[in-house]
Short mmCIF file of C-alpha atoms in Angstrom, two decimals:
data_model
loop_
_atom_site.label_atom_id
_atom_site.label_comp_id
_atom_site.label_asym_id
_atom_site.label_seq_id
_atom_site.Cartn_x
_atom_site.Cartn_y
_atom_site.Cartn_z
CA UNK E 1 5.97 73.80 21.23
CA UNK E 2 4.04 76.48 19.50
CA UNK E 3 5.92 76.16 16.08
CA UNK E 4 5.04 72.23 16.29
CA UNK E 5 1.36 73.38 16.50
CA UNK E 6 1.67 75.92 13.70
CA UNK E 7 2.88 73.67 10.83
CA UNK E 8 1.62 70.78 9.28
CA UNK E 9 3.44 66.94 9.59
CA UNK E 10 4.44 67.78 5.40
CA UNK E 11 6.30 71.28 6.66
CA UNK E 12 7.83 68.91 9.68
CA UNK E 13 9.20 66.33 7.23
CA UNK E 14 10.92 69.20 5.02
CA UNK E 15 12.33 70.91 7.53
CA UNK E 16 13.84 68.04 8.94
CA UNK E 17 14.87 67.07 5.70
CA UNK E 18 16.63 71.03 5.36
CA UNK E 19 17.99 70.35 9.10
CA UNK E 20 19.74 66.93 7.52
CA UNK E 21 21.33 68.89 4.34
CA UNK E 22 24.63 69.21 6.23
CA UNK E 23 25.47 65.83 7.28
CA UNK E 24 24.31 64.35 4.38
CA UNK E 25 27.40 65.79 3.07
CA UNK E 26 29.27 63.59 5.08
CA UNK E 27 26.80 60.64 4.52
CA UNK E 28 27.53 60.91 1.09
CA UNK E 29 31.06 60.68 1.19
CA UNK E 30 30.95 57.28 2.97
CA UNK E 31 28.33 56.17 0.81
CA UNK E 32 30.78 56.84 -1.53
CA UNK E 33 33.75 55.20 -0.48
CA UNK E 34 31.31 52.04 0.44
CA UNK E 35 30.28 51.63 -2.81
CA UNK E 36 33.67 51.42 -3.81
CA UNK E 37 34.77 48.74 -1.19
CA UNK E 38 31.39 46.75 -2.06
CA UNK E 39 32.35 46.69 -5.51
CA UNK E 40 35.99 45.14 -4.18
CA UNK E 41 34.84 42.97 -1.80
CA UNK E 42 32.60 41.44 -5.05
CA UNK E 43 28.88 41.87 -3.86
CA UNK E 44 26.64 42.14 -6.88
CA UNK E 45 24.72 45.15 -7.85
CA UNK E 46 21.67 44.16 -6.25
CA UNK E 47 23.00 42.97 -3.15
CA UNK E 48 24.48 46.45 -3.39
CA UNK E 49 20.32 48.09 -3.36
CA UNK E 50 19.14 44.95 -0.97
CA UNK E 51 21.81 45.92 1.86
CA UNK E 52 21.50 49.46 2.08
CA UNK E 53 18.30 49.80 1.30
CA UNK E 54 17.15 46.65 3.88
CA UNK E 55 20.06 47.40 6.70
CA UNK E 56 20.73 51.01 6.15
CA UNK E 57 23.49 51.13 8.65
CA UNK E 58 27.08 52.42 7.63
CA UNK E 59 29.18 51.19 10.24
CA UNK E 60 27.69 47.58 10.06
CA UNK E 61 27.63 47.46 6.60
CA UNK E 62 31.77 48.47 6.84
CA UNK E 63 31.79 45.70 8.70
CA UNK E 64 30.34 43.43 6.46
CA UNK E 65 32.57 43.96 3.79
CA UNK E 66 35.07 43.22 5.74
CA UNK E 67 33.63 39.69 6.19
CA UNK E 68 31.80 39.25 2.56
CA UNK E 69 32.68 36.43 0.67
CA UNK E 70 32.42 36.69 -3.22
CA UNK E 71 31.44 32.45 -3.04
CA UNK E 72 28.01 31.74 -1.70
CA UNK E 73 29.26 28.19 -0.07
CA UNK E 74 31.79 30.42 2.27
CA UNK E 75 29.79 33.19 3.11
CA UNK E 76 29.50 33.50 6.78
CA UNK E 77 26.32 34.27 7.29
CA UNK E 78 26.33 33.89 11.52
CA UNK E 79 29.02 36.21 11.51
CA UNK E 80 27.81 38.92 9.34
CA UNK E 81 24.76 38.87 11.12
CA UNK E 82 26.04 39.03 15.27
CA UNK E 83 28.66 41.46 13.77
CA UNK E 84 25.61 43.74 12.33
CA UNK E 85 23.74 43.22 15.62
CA UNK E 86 27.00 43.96 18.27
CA UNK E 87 27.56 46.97 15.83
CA UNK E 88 24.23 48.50 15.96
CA UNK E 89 23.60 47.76 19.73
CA UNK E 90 24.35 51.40 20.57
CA UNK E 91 20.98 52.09 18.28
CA UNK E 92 19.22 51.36 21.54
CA UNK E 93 20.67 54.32 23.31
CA UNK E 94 19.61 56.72 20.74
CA UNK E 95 15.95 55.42 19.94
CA UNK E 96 15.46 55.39 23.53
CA UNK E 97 15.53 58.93 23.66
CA UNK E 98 13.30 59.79 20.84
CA UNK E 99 10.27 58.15 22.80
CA UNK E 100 8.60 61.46 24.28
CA UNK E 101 7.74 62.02 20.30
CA UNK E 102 4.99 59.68 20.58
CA UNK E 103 2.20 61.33 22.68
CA UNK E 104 0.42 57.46 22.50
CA UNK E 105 0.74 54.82 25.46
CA UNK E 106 1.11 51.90 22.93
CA UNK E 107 3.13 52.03 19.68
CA UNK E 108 2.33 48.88 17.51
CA UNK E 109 3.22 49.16 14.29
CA UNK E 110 4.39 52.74 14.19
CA UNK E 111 7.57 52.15 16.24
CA UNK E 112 8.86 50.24 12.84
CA UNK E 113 9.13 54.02 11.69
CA UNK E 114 12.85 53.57 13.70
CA UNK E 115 13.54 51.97 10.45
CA UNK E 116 14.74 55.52 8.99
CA UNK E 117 16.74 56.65 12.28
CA UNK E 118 20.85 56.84 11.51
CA UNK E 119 22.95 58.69 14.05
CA UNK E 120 22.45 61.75 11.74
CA UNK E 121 18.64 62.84 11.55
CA UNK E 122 18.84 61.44 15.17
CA UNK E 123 21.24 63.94 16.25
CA UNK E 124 19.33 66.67 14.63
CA UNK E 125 15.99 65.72 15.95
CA UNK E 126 17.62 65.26 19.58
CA UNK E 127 18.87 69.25 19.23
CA UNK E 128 14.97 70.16 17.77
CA UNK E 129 14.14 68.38 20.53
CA UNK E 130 15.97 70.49 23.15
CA UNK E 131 14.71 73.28 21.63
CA UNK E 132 10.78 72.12 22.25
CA UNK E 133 10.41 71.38 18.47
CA UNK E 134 10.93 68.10 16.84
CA UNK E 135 8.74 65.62 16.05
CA UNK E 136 8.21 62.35 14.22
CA UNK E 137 7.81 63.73 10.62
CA UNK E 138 10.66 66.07 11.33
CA UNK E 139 13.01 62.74 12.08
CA UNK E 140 11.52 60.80 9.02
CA UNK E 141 12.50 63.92 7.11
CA UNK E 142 16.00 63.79 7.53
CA UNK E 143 15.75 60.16 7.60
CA UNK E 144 14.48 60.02 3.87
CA UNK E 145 17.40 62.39 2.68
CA UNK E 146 19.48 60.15 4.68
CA UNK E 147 18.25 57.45 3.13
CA UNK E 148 18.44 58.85 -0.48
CA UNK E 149 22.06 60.12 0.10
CA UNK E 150 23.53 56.93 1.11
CA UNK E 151 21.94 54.44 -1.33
CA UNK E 152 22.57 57.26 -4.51
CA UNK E 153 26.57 57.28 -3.34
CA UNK E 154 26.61 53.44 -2.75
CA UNK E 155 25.34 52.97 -6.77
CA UNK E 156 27.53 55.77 -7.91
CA UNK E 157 30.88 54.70 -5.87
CA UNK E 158 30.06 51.43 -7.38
CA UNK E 159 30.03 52.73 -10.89
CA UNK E 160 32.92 54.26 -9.96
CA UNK E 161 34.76 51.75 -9.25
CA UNK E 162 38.31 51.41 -8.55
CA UNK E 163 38.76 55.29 -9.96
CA UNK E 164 37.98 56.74 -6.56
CA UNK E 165 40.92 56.76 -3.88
CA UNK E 166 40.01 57.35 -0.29
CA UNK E 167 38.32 60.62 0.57
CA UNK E 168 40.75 61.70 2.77
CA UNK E 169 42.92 63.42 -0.18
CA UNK E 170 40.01 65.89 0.40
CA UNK E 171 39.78 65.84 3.46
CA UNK E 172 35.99 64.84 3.75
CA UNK E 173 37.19 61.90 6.36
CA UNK E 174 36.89 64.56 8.53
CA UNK E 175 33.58 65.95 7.63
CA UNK E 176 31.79 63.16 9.91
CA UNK E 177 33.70 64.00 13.42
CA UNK E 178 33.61 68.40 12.38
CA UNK E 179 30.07 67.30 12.00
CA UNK E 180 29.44 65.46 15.36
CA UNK E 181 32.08 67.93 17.27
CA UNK E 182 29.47 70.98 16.43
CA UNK E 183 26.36 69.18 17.18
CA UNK E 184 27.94 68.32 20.17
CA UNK E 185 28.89 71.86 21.09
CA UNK E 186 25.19 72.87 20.33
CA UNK E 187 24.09 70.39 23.25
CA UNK E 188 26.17 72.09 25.73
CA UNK E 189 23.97 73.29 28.92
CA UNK E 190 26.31 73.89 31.37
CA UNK E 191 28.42 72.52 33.91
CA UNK E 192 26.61 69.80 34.55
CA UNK E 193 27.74 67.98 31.12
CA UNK E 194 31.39 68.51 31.61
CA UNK E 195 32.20 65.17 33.76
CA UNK E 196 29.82 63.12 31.31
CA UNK E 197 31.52 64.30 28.40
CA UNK E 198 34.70 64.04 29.61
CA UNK E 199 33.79 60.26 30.95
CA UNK E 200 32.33 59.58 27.79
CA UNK E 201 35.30 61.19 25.48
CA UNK E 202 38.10 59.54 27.79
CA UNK E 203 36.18 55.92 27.81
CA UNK E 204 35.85 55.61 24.13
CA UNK E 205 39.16 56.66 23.72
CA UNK E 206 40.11 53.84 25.85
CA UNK E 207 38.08 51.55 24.19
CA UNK E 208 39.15 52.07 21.12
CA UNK E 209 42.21 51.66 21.78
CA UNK E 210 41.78 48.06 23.73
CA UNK E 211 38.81 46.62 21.70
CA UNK E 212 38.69 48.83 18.64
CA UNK E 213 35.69 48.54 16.28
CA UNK E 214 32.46 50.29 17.16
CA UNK E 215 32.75 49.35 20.87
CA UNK E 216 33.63 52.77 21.59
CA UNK E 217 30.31 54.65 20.81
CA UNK E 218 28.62 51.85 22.98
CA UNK E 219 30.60 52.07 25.82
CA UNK E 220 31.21 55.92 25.68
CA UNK E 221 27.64 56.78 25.43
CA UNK E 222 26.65 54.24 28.43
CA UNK E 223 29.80 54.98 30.73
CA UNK E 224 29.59 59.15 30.41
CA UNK E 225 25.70 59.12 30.71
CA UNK E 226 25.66 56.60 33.77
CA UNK E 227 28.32 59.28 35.13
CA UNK E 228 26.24 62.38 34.90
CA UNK E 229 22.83 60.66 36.06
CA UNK E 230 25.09 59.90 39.04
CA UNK E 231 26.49 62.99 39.78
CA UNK E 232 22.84 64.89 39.44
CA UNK E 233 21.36 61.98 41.41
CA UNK E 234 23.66 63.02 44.15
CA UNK E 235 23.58 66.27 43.90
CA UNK E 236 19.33 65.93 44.71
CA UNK E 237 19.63 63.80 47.18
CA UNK E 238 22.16 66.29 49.11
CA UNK E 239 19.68 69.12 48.57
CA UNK E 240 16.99 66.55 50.08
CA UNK E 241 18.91 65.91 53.59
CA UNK X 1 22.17 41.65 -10.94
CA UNK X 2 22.14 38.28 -9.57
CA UNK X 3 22.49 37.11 -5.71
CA UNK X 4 22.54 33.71 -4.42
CA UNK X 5 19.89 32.46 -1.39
CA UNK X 6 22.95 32.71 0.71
CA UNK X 7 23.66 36.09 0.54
CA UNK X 8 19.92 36.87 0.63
CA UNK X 9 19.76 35.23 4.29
CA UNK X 10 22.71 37.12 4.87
CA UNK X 11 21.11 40.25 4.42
CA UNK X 12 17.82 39.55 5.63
CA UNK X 13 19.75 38.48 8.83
CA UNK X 14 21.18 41.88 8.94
CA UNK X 15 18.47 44.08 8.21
CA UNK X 16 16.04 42.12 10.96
CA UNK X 17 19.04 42.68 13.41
CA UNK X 18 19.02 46.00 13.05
CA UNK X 19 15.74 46.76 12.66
CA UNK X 20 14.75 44.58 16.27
CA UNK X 21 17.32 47.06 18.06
CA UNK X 22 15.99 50.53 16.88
CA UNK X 23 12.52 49.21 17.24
CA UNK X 24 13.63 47.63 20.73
CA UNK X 25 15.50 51.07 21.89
CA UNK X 26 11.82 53.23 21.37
CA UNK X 27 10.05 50.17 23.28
CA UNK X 28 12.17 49.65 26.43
CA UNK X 29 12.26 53.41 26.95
CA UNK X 30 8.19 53.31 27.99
CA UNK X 31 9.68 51.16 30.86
CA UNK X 32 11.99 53.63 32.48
CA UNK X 33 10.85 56.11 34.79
CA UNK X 34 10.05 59.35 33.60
CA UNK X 35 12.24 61.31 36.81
CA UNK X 36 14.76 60.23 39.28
CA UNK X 37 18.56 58.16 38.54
CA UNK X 38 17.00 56.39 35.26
CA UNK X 39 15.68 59.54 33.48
CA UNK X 40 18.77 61.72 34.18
CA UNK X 41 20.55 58.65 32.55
CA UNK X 42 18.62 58.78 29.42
CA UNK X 43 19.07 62.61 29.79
CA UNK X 44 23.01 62.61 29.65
CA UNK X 45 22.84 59.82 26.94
CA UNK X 46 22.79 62.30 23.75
CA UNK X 47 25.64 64.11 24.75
CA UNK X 48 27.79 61.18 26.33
CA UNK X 49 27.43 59.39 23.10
CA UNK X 50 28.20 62.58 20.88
CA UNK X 51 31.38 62.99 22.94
CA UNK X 52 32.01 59.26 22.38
CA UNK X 53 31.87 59.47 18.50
CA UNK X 54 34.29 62.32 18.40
CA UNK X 55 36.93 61.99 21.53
CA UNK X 56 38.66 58.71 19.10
CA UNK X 57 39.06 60.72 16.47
CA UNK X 58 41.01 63.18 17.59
CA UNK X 59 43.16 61.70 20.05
CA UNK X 60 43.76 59.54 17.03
CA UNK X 61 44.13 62.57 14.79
CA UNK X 62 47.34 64.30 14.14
CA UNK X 63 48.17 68.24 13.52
CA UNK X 64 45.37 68.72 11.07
CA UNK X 65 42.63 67.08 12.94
CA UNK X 66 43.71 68.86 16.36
CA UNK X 67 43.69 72.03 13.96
CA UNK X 68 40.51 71.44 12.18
CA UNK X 69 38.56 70.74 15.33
CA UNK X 70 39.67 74.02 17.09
CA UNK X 71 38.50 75.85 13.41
CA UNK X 72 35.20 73.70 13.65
CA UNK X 73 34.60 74.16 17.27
CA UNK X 74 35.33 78.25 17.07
CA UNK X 75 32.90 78.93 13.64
CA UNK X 76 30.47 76.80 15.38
CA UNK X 77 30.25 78.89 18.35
CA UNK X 78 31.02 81.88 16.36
CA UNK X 79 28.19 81.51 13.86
CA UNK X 80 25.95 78.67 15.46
CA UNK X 81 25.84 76.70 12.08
CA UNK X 82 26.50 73.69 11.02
CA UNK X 83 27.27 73.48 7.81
CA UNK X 84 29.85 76.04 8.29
CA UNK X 85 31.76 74.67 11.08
CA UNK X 86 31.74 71.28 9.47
CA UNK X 87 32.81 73.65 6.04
CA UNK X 88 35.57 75.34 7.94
CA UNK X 89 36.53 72.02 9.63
CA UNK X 90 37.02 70.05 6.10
CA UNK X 91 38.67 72.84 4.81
CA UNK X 92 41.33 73.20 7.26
CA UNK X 93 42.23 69.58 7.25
CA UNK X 94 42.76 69.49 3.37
CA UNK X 95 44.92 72.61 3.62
CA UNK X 96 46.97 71.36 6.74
CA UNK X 97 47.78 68.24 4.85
CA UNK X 98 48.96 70.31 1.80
CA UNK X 99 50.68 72.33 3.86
CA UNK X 100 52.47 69.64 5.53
CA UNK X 101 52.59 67.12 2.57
CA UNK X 102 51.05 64.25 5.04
#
């Protein structure tokens, strides 16, 4: 807490911006290989700037290439939209946590600052968190380099063009789960998150398998978290009696 | 640079989709309880869905993947950075699949 006293909401933003430097590694090299597919799929330049810069989702906008059509007439536009919406459900999970960085009882117009949250400068600000630090400039820092990353390496991958294979000849497919695996391992606490993670690793495997998609992340997250509140739940109520 | 009204609803659609959930998540959390079963959910949440991003891909993965996590996963707890393990972990993929011409 004392370091959030110290420095100033610009000193927040940057450092959450710094904090963000890693992943956006990884950011960039989907924003890459999106660009790419957009440019395949046959949306238009501008479409290109409107969709990440008014969506700003990855996964869903995957998705959505997957379902663009180059001829206005047969674009689905129901689809593209529910898809976008199932896809970013688990969103709901993660904002959810980030509300003790509002000291103030009602939000209004500042809870549109979500806007900026991806599953990257969300992760980091969930660690700062943990660590007593974090705060709302910190997670609009990241959010902005985010932000930058992705929509740069959309235009550029769309320059690009056809030239670009898939990143995996690089092996930057794998930057995204080395990434998550480390952040993951920096959450550890103890014993108690072994059956959640576990849960939450073996459901999404599952699911992924059966449903496939983004299910996974959805279920996962809600299946290995309902599994430790459980067991700790539990465990109080023994102590209680 | 051209789009058609189609395309524009489209996106619009999208973006106000996504927008309502994040917004949504921050407002419904003022309506759990702060302690007790609901809190320790939202507690376990960041880890259950980190473990849910990355359990697929590597049961999924193959020699390199299982390789490159166990690099990833030791500099991280060696070093406590990031940008390292996720360094070490891209590395050792690309030079697994060289090595092994998949």
């Amino acid at each position: 807490m004392s370091t959030l006293l110290r420095t100033s909401p610009q000193d927040q933003f940057f450092a959450g911006a710094r904090a963000c430097v890693p992943v956006a590694v990884s950011v960039a090299a989907y924003g890459l290989v999106w660009g790419v597919l957009a440019r395949g799929a046959g949306l238009s330049p501008l479409e290109v700037v409107l969709m990440s810069g008014l969506v700003f989702a990855g996964s869903a906008q995957f998705v959505a290439l997957d379902q663009w059509n180059q001829v206005p007439a047969l674009l689905p536009i129901g689809p593209l939209i529910l898809a976008a919406f199932i896809v970013n459900l688990r969103y709901l999970l993660l904002t959810a946590t980030l509300r003790p960085l509002f000291p103030e009882r009602r939000l209004g117009w500042r809870s549109l600052s979500m806007y900026l949250v991806t599953d990257e400068n969300w992760a980091m600000t969930v660690a700062a968190m943990a660590r007593g630090e974090g705060s709302i400039a910190f997670l609009m820092g990241g959010g902005a380099l985010a932000f930058c990353s992705w929509m740069l390496t959309n235009l550029v991958g769309y320059g690009l063009g056809s030239a670009i294979d898939d990143p995996s000849r690089w092996g930057l497919d794998f930057a995204f789960t080395a990434t998550f695996l480390a952040l993951l391992l920096g959450m550890w606490k103890g014993r108690q998150d072994i059956v959640p993670w576990l849960v939450a690793g073996l459901a999404a495997i599952l699911t992924s398998k059966v449903i496939g998609g983004s299910w996974h992340i959805l279920v996962g997250g809600i299946v290995g978290s309902l599994a430790g509140a459980t067991l700790e739940w539990r465990r109080s109520r023994v102590h209680q009696s | 640079m051209y789009t058609s009204p189609e395309a524009l609803l489209a996106i619009l659609g999208m973006a106000v989709a996504t927008i309502a959930i994040k917004v949504s998540g921050l407002l419904l959390a003022d309506r759990l309880p702060r302690q007790g079963f609901a809190a320790a959910w939202l507690r376990h949440i960041p880890g259950a869905v980190l473990a849910a991003l990355v359990a697929p891909a590597l049961a999924t993965g193959n020699l390199a993947e299982v390789a490159a996590a166990l690099v990833t996963g030791g500099t991280f707890l060696l070093f406590r950075n990031l940008f390292l393990a996720m360094a070490a972990g891209v590395a050792t993929v690309f030079l697994v699949r060289m090595l092994v011409g998949a």
